[in-house]
mmCIF file of C-alpha atoms in Angstrom:
data_model
loop_
_atom_site.group_PDB
_atom_site.id
_atom_site.type_symbol
_atom_site.label_atom_id
_atom_site.label_comp_id
_atom_site.label_asym_id
_atom_site.label_seq_id
_atom_site.Cartn_x
_atom_site.Cartn_y
_atom_site.Cartn_z
ATOM 1 C CA UNK R 139 133.737 112.743 116.102
ATOM 2 C CA UNK R 140 132.324 113.288 112.868
ATOM 3 C CA UNK R 141 129.371 115.473 111.570
ATOM 4 C CA UNK R 142 126.728 113.990 109.031
ATOM 5 C CA UNK R 143 124.852 116.812 107.410
ATOM 6 C CA UNK R 144 124.039 115.258 104.072
ATOM 7 C CA UNK R 145 120.878 117.154 102.746
ATOM 8 C CA UNK R 146 118.570 114.532 101.445
ATOM 9 C CA UNK R 147 114.611 115.280 99.818
ATOM 10 C CA UNK R 148 112.088 114.378 102.486
ATOM 11 C CA UNK R 149 109.127 112.319 101.767
ATOM 12 C CA UNK R 150 105.959 111.902 103.671
ATOM 13 C CA UNK R 151 104.779 108.655 104.793
ATOM 14 C CA UNK R 152 100.965 108.000 105.217
ATOM 15 C CA UNK R 153 101.747 106.025 108.440
ATOM 16 C CA UNK R 154 103.323 109.291 110.179
ATOM 17 C CA UNK R 155 100.583 111.146 109.148
ATOM 18 C CA UNK R 156 98.154 109.087 110.593
ATOM 19 C CA UNK R 157 100.401 108.940 113.325
ATOM 20 C CA UNK R 158 100.530 112.591 113.982
ATOM 21 C CA UNK R 159 96.903 113.020 113.715
ATOM 22 C CA UNK R 160 96.232 110.335 116.314
ATOM 23 C CA UNK R 161 98.279 111.911 118.751
ATOM 24 C CA UNK R 162 97.374 115.087 117.927
ATOM 25 C CA UNK R 163 93.481 113.616 118.829
ATOM 26 C CA UNK R 164 95.146 112.494 122.314
ATOM 27 C CA UNK R 165 96.672 115.557 122.848
ATOM 28 C CA UNK R 166 93.431 117.306 122.684
ATOM 29 C CA UNK R 167 91.546 114.604 124.859
ATOM 30 C CA UNK R 168 94.208 114.590 127.452
ATOM 31 C CA UNK R 169 93.991 118.854 127.103
ATOM 32 C CA UNK R 170 90.388 118.495 127.865
ATOM 33 C CA UNK R 171 90.316 116.023 130.617
ATOM 34 C CA UNK R 172 93.387 117.944 132.398
ATOM 35 C CA UNK R 173 91.522 121.253 132.304
ATOM 36 C CA UNK R 174 88.452 119.851 133.663
ATOM 37 C CA UNK R 175 89.953 118.001 136.190
ATOM 38 C CA UNK R 176 91.947 121.120 137.212
ATOM 39 C CA UNK R 177 88.697 122.877 137.769
ATOM 40 C CA UNK R 178 86.675 120.292 139.558
ATOM 41 C CA UNK R 179 89.205 117.892 141.569
ATOM 42 C CA UNK R 180 90.554 119.035 144.823
ATOM 43 C CA UNK R 181 94.249 119.326 145.555
ATOM 44 C CA UNK R 182 96.472 116.404 145.568
ATOM 45 C CA UNK R 183 98.718 115.798 148.169
ATOM 46 C CA UNK R 184 102.298 114.163 147.364
ATOM 47 C CA UNK R 185 103.523 111.714 149.435
ATOM 48 C CA UNK R 186 107.117 111.906 148.705
ATOM 49 C CA UNK R 187 108.847 114.242 151.300
ATOM 50 C CA UNK R 188 109.559 117.665 150.539
ATOM 51 C CA UNK R 189 113.211 117.462 149.942
ATOM 52 C CA UNK R 190 113.136 114.803 147.450
ATOM 53 C CA UNK R 191 112.903 116.836 144.624
ATOM 54 C CA UNK R 192 111.468 120.535 145.444
ATOM 55 C CA UNK R 193 110.866 121.687 142.539
ATOM 56 C CA UNK R 194 110.425 118.646 140.458
ATOM 57 C CA UNK R 195 106.933 118.127 138.444
ATOM 58 C CA UNK R 196 105.439 114.751 139.052
ATOM 59 C CA UNK R 197 107.645 113.534 142.011
ATOM 60 C CA UNK R 198 108.166 110.397 141.979
ATOM 61 C CA UNK R 199 105.952 108.646 145.039
ATOM 62 C CA UNK R 200 105.312 105.030 145.682
ATOM 63 C CA UNK R 201 102.059 105.447 144.099
ATOM 64 C CA UNK R 202 103.304 106.186 140.809
ATOM 65 C CA UNK R 203 102.273 102.959 138.411
ATOM 66 C CA UNK R 204 104.785 101.383 136.488
ATOM 67 C CA UNK R 205 103.575 101.193 132.593
ATOM 68 C CA UNK R 206 104.325 98.426 130.363
ATOM 69 C CA UNK R 207 106.916 98.302 127.911
ATOM 70 C CA UNK R 208 105.889 99.842 124.454
ATOM 71 C CA UNK R 209 106.727 99.357 120.959
ATOM 72 C CA UNK R 210 105.801 103.068 119.881
ATOM 73 C CA UNK R 211 105.139 106.600 121.156
ATOM 74 C CA UNK R 212 101.014 106.639 120.646
ATOM 75 C CA UNK R 213 100.724 103.536 122.530
ATOM 76 C CA UNK R 214 102.707 105.023 125.339
ATOM 77 C CA UNK R 215 101.214 108.192 125.092
ATOM 78 C CA UNK R 216 97.496 107.313 124.831
ATOM 79 C CA UNK R 217 98.501 104.800 128.375
ATOM 80 C CA UNK R 218 99.854 108.248 129.746
ATOM 81 C CA UNK R 219 96.510 109.786 129.166
ATOM 82 C CA UNK R 220 94.743 107.404 131.440
ATOM 83 C CA UNK R 221 98.035 107.225 134.004
ATOM 84 C CA UNK R 222 99.824 110.381 133.664
ATOM 85 C CA UNK R 223 102.089 109.642 136.524
ATOM 86 C CA UNK R 224 103.070 106.558 135.112
ATOM 87 C CA UNK R 225 106.698 105.123 135.023
ATOM 88 C CA UNK R 226 108.875 103.147 132.370
ATOM 89 C CA UNK R 227 110.086 100.110 133.578
ATOM 90 C CA UNK R 228 113.316 100.257 135.135
ATOM 91 C CA UNK R 229 112.999 103.886 135.784
ATOM 92 C CA UNK R 230 113.564 105.631 139.173
ATOM 93 C CA UNK R 231 115.033 103.066 141.417
ATOM 94 C CA UNK R 232 116.605 104.585 144.229
ATOM 95 C CA UNK R 233 118.410 102.140 145.681
ATOM 96 C CA UNK R 234 120.094 101.209 142.215
ATOM 97 C CA UNK R 235 123.887 101.748 142.599
ATOM 98 C CA UNK R 236 126.377 102.038 139.318
ATOM 99 C CA UNK R 237 128.466 99.527 138.393
ATOM 100 C CA UNK R 238 131.873 99.235 136.989
ATOM 101 C CA UNK R 239 130.525 98.714 133.476
ATOM 102 C CA UNK R 240 128.304 102.044 133.620
ATOM 103 C CA UNK R 241 129.635 103.874 136.264
ATOM 104 C CA UNK R 242 127.531 106.775 135.946
ATOM 105 C CA UNK R 243 123.338 106.918 135.914
ATOM 106 C CA UNK R 244 121.167 108.044 133.228
ATOM 107 C CA UNK R 245 118.869 110.508 133.406
ATOM 108 C CA UNK R 246 115.908 110.497 130.981
ATOM 109 C CA UNK R 247 114.554 113.790 129.774
ATOM 110 C CA UNK R 248 111.103 113.944 127.598
ATOM 111 C CA UNK R 249 110.054 116.471 125.300
ATOM 112 C CA UNK R 250 107.289 119.340 124.934
ATOM 113 C CA UNK R 251 103.509 118.276 125.204
ATOM 114 C CA UNK R 252 104.889 114.706 126.263
ATOM 115 C CA UNK R 253 106.231 112.856 129.870
ATOM 116 C CA UNK R 254 108.752 110.514 131.186
ATOM 117 C CA UNK R 255 106.648 107.262 130.233
ATOM 118 C CA UNK R 256 105.214 108.662 126.896
ATOM 119 C CA UNK R 257 108.716 109.325 125.780
ATOM 120 C CA UNK R 258 110.735 106.325 127.315
ATOM 121 C CA UNK R 259 108.696 103.405 128.019
ATOM 122 C CA UNK R 260 110.817 100.920 125.276
ATOM 123 C CA UNK R 261 114.200 102.464 126.058
ATOM 124 C CA UNK R 262 114.363 103.004 129.746
ATOM 125 C CA UNK R 263 113.285 99.006 130.131
ATOM 126 C CA UNK R 264 116.618 98.752 127.390
ATOM 127 C CA UNK R 265 118.908 100.643 129.390
ATOM 128 C CA UNK R 266 117.947 98.657 132.540
ATOM 129 C CA UNK R 267 118.258 95.703 131.015
ATOM 130 C CA UNK R 268 121.712 97.084 129.762
ATOM 131 C CA UNK R 269 122.914 97.387 133.314
ATOM 132 C CA UNK R 270 122.480 101.135 133.864
ATOM 133 C CA UNK R 271 120.493 102.981 136.451
ATOM 134 C CA UNK R 272 118.076 104.710 135.114
ATOM 135 C CA UNK R 273 115.937 108.045 136.482
ATOM 136 C CA UNK R 274 113.633 109.862 134.462
ATOM 137 C CA UNK R 275 111.613 113.084 135.561
ATOM 138 C CA UNK R 276 108.636 115.000 134.642
ATOM 139 C CA UNK R 277 109.209 118.667 134.448
ATOM 140 C CA UNK R 278 107.511 121.884 133.037
ATOM 141 C CA UNK R 279 104.125 121.527 134.220
ATOM 142 C CA UNK R 280 101.869 120.760 137.013
ATOM 143 C CA UNK R 281 99.676 117.690 136.035
ATOM 144 C CA UNK R 282 98.271 115.776 133.378
ATOM 145 C CA UNK R 283 99.998 113.706 130.917
ATOM 146 C CA UNK R 284 100.548 117.213 128.919
ATOM 147 C CA UNK R 285 103.829 118.716 130.062
ATOM 148 C CA UNK R 286 107.511 120.539 129.141
ATOM 149 C CA UNK R 287 105.295 123.592 128.529
ATOM 150 C CA UNK R 288 106.474 125.967 130.722
ATOM 151 C CA UNK R 289 109.030 128.336 130.747
ATOM 152 C CA UNK R 290 112.696 126.313 129.869
ATOM 153 C CA UNK R 291 114.931 127.808 132.149
ATOM 154 C CA UNK R 292 112.453 127.042 135.102
ATOM 155 C CA UNK R 293 112.484 123.450 133.681
ATOM 156 C CA UNK R 294 115.991 123.674 133.702
ATOM 157 C CA UNK R 295 116.012 124.046 137.569
ATOM 158 C CA UNK R 296 113.771 121.263 137.973
ATOM 159 C CA UNK R 297 116.262 119.012 136.000
ATOM 160 C CA UNK R 298 119.242 120.292 138.174
ATOM 161 C CA UNK R 299 116.998 119.485 141.057
ATOM 162 C CA UNK R 300 116.642 116.145 139.955
ATOM 163 C CA UNK R 301 119.884 115.530 138.788
ATOM 164 C CA UNK R 302 121.584 116.610 142.448
ATOM 165 C CA UNK R 303 118.935 113.868 143.912
ATOM 166 C CA UNK R 304 120.552 111.278 141.513
ATOM 167 C CA UNK R 305 124.102 111.714 142.333
ATOM 168 C CA UNK R 306 122.932 112.042 146.154
ATOM 169 C CA UNK R 307 121.350 108.503 145.560
ATOM 170 C CA UNK R 308 123.384 106.741 143.371
ATOM 171 C CA UNK R 309 127.140 108.053 144.802
ATOM 172 C CA UNK R 310 128.072 109.100 141.391
ATOM 173 C CA UNK R 311 129.880 112.291 140.672
ATOM 174 C CA UNK R 312 128.790 112.986 137.231
ATOM 175 C CA UNK R 313 125.415 111.639 134.917
ATOM 176 C CA UNK R 314 124.864 110.877 131.356
ATOM 177 C CA UNK R 315 121.658 112.786 129.979
ATOM 178 C CA UNK R 316 119.349 111.139 127.176
ATOM 179 C CA UNK R 317 117.029 113.395 125.630
ATOM 180 C CA UNK R 318 113.959 113.968 123.358
ATOM 181 C CA UNK R 319 112.873 117.252 121.724
ATOM 182 C CA UNK R 320 113.216 120.366 123.955
ATOM 183 C CA UNK R 321 114.730 117.380 126.345
ATOM 184 C CA UNK R 322 117.391 117.736 124.201
ATOM 185 C CA UNK R 323 118.134 120.973 124.030
ATOM 186 C CA UNK R 324 117.143 122.203 127.452
ATOM 187 C CA UNK R 325 119.792 120.329 129.596
ATOM 188 C CA UNK R 326 121.949 122.539 127.211
ATOM 189 C CA UNK R 327 120.930 125.608 129.161
ATOM 190 C CA UNK R 328 121.690 123.656 132.369
ATOM 191 C CA UNK R 329 125.070 123.074 131.405
ATOM 192 C CA UNK R 330 125.848 126.497 130.413
ATOM 193 C CA UNK R 331 124.043 128.692 133.201
ATOM 194 C CA UNK R 332 123.251 126.466 136.139
ATOM 195 C CA UNK R 333 126.446 124.676 136.429
ATOM 196 C CA UNK R 334 125.667 121.569 134.811
ATOM 197 C CA UNK R 335 128.838 121.283 133.147
ATOM 198 C CA UNK R 336 130.597 119.984 135.861
ATOM 199 C CA UNK R 337 127.725 116.777 136.570
ATOM 200 C CA UNK R 338 126.856 116.023 133.195
ATOM 201 C CA UNK R 339 129.718 113.737 131.001
ATOM 202 C CA UNK R 340 127.620 113.063 128.269
ATOM 203 C CA UNK R 341 124.377 114.665 126.718
ATOM 204 C CA UNK R 342 122.781 112.356 124.000
ATOM 205 C CA UNK R 343 120.077 114.447 122.422
ATOM 206 C CA UNK R 344 117.440 112.817 119.972
ATOM 207 C CA UNK R 345 116.106 115.501 117.513
ATOM 208 C CA UNK R 346 116.862 118.391 119.913
ATOM 209 C CA UNK R 347 115.299 121.505 119.263
ATOM 210 C CA UNK R 348 118.979 123.320 119.183
ATOM 211 C CA UNK R 349 118.327 126.280 116.557
ATOM 212 C CA UNK R 350 114.286 126.358 116.832
ATOM 213 C CA UNK R 351 111.735 125.477 114.687
ATOM 214 C CA UNK R 352 109.267 127.106 112.666
ATOM 215 C CA UNK R 353 105.639 127.321 112.836
ATOM 216 C CA UNK R 354 104.888 125.055 110.107
ATOM 217 C CA UNK R 355 107.303 122.018 111.930
ATOM 218 C CA UNK R 356 106.647 122.223 115.939
ATOM 219 C CA UNK R 357 104.070 124.251 115.908
ATOM 220 C CA UNK R 358 102.086 122.522 113.933
ATOM 221 C CA UNK R 359 100.970 119.983 117.075
ATOM 222 C CA UNK R 360 99.452 123.273 118.687
ATOM 223 C CA UNK R 361 97.545 124.767 115.439
ATOM 224 C CA UNK R 362 95.720 121.248 114.953
ATOM 225 C CA UNK R 363 94.440 121.451 118.609
ATOM 226 C CA UNK R 364 91.543 123.671 118.239
ATOM 227 C CA UNK R 365 92.251 126.849 119.890
ATOM 228 C CA UNK R 366 95.961 125.865 120.962
ATOM 229 C CA UNK R 367 97.241 128.314 118.449
ATOM 230 C CA UNK R 368 95.790 131.625 120.083
ATOM 231 C CA UNK R 369 96.822 130.689 123.582
ATOM 232 C CA UNK R 370 100.013 128.716 122.833
ATOM 233 C CA UNK R 371 102.042 132.202 123.857
ATOM 234 C CA UNK R 372 100.257 132.220 127.226
ATOM 235 C CA UNK R 373 99.867 128.850 127.950
ATOM 236 C CA UNK R 374 103.438 127.497 126.405
ATOM 237 C CA UNK R 375 106.074 129.400 127.143
ATOM 238 C CA UNK R 376 108.585 126.439 125.982
ATOM 239 C CA UNK R 377 106.727 126.635 122.381
ATOM 240 C CA UNK R 378 107.153 130.479 121.867
ATOM 241 C CA UNK R 379 110.854 130.387 123.338
ATOM 242 C CA UNK R 380 111.785 126.819 120.702
ATOM 243 C CA UNK R 381 110.888 129.329 117.727
ATOM 244 C CA UNK R 382 113.053 129.793 114.769
ATOM 245 C CA UNK R 383 114.696 133.071 115.990
ATOM 246 C CA UNK R 384 113.350 133.513 119.305
ATOM 247 C CA UNK R 385 115.343 135.114 122.166
ATOM 248 C CA UNK R 386 115.788 132.216 123.913
ATOM 249 C CA UNK R 387 117.777 130.223 121.232
ATOM 250 C CA UNK R 388 119.612 133.210 120.384
ATOM 251 C CA UNK R 389 121.037 133.710 124.033
ATOM 252 C CA UNK R 390 121.359 129.903 124.297
ATOM 253 C CA UNK R 391 123.640 129.613 121.193
ATOM 254 C CA UNK R 392 125.397 132.844 121.740
ATOM 255 C CA UNK R 393 129.329 132.192 122.646
ATOM 256 C CA UNK R 394 129.394 128.784 121.549
ATOM 257 C CA UNK R 395 127.033 125.827 121.660
ATOM 258 C CA UNK R 396 128.691 123.235 123.546
ATOM 259 C CA UNK R 397 130.933 123.552 126.898
ATOM 260 C CA UNK R 398 134.575 121.257 126.344
ATOM 261 C CA UNK R 399 133.340 119.431 129.762
ATOM 262 C CA UNK R 400 130.652 117.310 128.153
ATOM 263 C CA UNK R 401 130.439 115.097 125.229
ATOM 264 C CA UNK R 402 127.521 115.502 122.914
ATOM 265 C CA UNK R 403 125.450 113.345 120.113
ATOM 266 C CA UNK R 404 123.060 114.287 118.748
ATOM 267 C CA UNK R 405 120.688 111.847 116.684
ATOM 268 C CA UNK R 406 118.131 112.905 113.538
ATOM 269 C CA UNK R 407 116.181 111.669 110.936
ATOM 270 C CA UNK R 408 115.474 112.734 107.209
ATOM 271 C CA UNK R 409 112.168 112.788 108.431
ATOM 272 C CA UNK R 410 111.619 114.955 110.623
ATOM 273 C CA UNK R 411 108.434 116.699 110.806
ATOM 274 C CA UNK R 412 108.544 118.883 114.048
ATOM 275 C CA UNK R 413 112.000 120.190 114.245
ATOM 276 C CA UNK R 414 112.519 121.330 110.289
ATOM 277 C CA UNK R 415 114.757 121.199 108.545
ATOM 278 C CA UNK R 416 116.181 118.054 110.339
ATOM 279 C CA UNK R 417 119.580 119.165 109.502
ATOM 280 C CA UNK R 418 118.928 122.485 112.461
ATOM 281 C CA UNK R 419 119.041 119.705 115.372
ATOM 282 C CA UNK R 420 122.822 119.297 114.592
ATOM 283 C CA UNK R 421 125.199 121.115 117.003
ATOM 284 C CA UNK R 422 128.360 122.929 115.432
ATOM 285 C CA UNK R 423 131.348 120.778 114.811
ATOM 286 C CA UNK R 424 132.929 120.142 117.625
ATOM 287 C CA UNK R 425 135.858 117.609 119.072
ATOM 288 C CA UNK R 426 133.349 116.820 121.452
ATOM 289 C CA UNK R 427 129.985 116.907 119.507
ATOM 290 C CA UNK R 428 128.804 113.925 116.893
ATOM 291 C CA UNK R 429 126.216 114.577 114.826
ATOM 292 C CA UNK R 430 124.266 111.509 113.869
ATOM 293 C CA UNK R 431 121.453 110.521 111.223
ATOM 294 C CA UNK R 432 119.598 107.339 111.222
ATOM 295 C CA UNK R 433 119.142 107.210 107.854
ATOM 296 C CA UNK R 434 123.091 107.170 107.406
ATOM 297 C CA UNK R 435 122.782 103.961 108.908
ATOM 298 C CA UNK R 436 119.556 102.443 107.539
ATOM 299 C CA UNK R 437 118.654 103.919 104.576
ATOM 300 C CA UNK R 438 115.254 102.517 104.154
ATOM 301 C CA UNK R 439 114.419 103.684 107.712
ATOM 302 C CA UNK R 440 111.036 106.232 107.515
ATOM 303 C CA UNK R 441 111.336 107.153 111.428
ATOM 304 C CA UNK R 442 109.492 110.216 112.097
ATOM 305 C CA UNK R 443 110.060 112.896 115.094
ATOM 306 C CA UNK R 444 107.323 111.488 117.021
ATOM 307 C CA UNK R 445 108.649 107.765 117.469
ATOM 308 C CA UNK R 446 112.324 108.468 117.188
ATOM 309 C CA UNK R 447 113.182 106.991 120.753
ATOM 310 C CA UNK R 448 111.306 103.935 119.700
ATOM 311 C CA UNK R 449 113.586 103.202 116.547
ATOM 312 C CA UNK R 450 115.985 100.254 116.668
ATOM 313 C CA UNK R 451 118.668 102.364 114.634
ATOM 314 C CA UNK R 452 118.157 105.510 117.018
ATOM 315 C CA UNK R 453 118.332 103.126 120.200
ATOM 316 C CA UNK R 454 121.718 101.590 119.073
ATOM 317 C CA UNK R 455 122.938 104.803 118.128
ATOM 318 C CA UNK R 456 122.357 106.074 121.686
ATOM 319 C CA UNK R 457 123.359 103.181 123.416
ATOM 320 C CA UNK R 458 126.825 103.479 121.449
ATOM 321 C CA UNK R 459 127.166 107.306 122.228
ATOM 322 C CA UNK R 460 126.367 106.022 125.883
ATOM 323 C CA UNK R 461 129.190 103.470 125.932
ATOM 324 C CA UNK R 462 131.298 103.848 122.817
ATOM 325 C CA UNK R 463 133.803 101.069 124.156
ATOM 326 C CA UNK R 464 131.377 98.422 123.338
ATOM 327 C CA UNK R 465 129.964 100.292 120.119
ATOM 328 C CA UNK R 466 127.698 98.036 118.118
ATOM 329 C CA UNK R 467 127.157 98.280 114.375
ATOM 330 C CA UNK R 468 123.689 99.759 113.829
ATOM 331 C CA UNK R 469 121.220 97.971 111.764
ATOM 332 C CA UNK R 470 117.885 98.120 110.114
#
């Protein structure tokens, strides 16, 4: 396995800045809407049986809408503002049985301030079309499109419950995880502390916060939402836990960053505006670790943190990691 950590001069892109501002506006709008609905709307009951996912947030039900395939994060996130329980195409078919070509189901794990649809509206249908059984959970929150803000250890417990449900439904001994940002780092807590190593074969992580992020990176999203920086520690424990040097990050990485029973792939970009520096996403070199950078395969690709799960080169790297026997050369 190889570890690609070459340092490059990062360049700002006007389009990336515009996207960031538009997403921030969407987050602010969604946060306001969610807070208002929490005060005025009666509590909802779920049609799913309690045994289906007792600790998971927004458990899949027959009422969850399936949203269209999207080409970028902003479009997907804005769709999820209106339909926060939306499923991406291909996800959560509980009758799906893995075939011989892809014997392990794939579980998709979204990032902070986001949800399963916002991050996976392109990759989920791509994986389904490739013959995988695909599953995606919402976690780390209560309602609305802004999730993955809760205590990371508790979120890892929700992932544990969801993985067990997937294994029971599909008959698979192990699953592969594909995560984004916090969703690429949080499963390492699950693997290390909750017995996940016995249930996971591969962890493929897009721009994970493996070594935390500075307040000028991840915290930027919170500061651009009026008042969010003041209350971030109280309403977003996951934000505080992901800051560089936090107790959570130190304990997660103590004693080794990986488990020999799991194969790890990290996919990052020179232009990551959230995990800074971008190379902090990489895991320590080991025989079961592959650290990838999009621009090592497509030099002109300007993809950022927010849109990397919608990027063609990054998607090919993820598909290659899941099925190395049929890997294809990434293209621009």
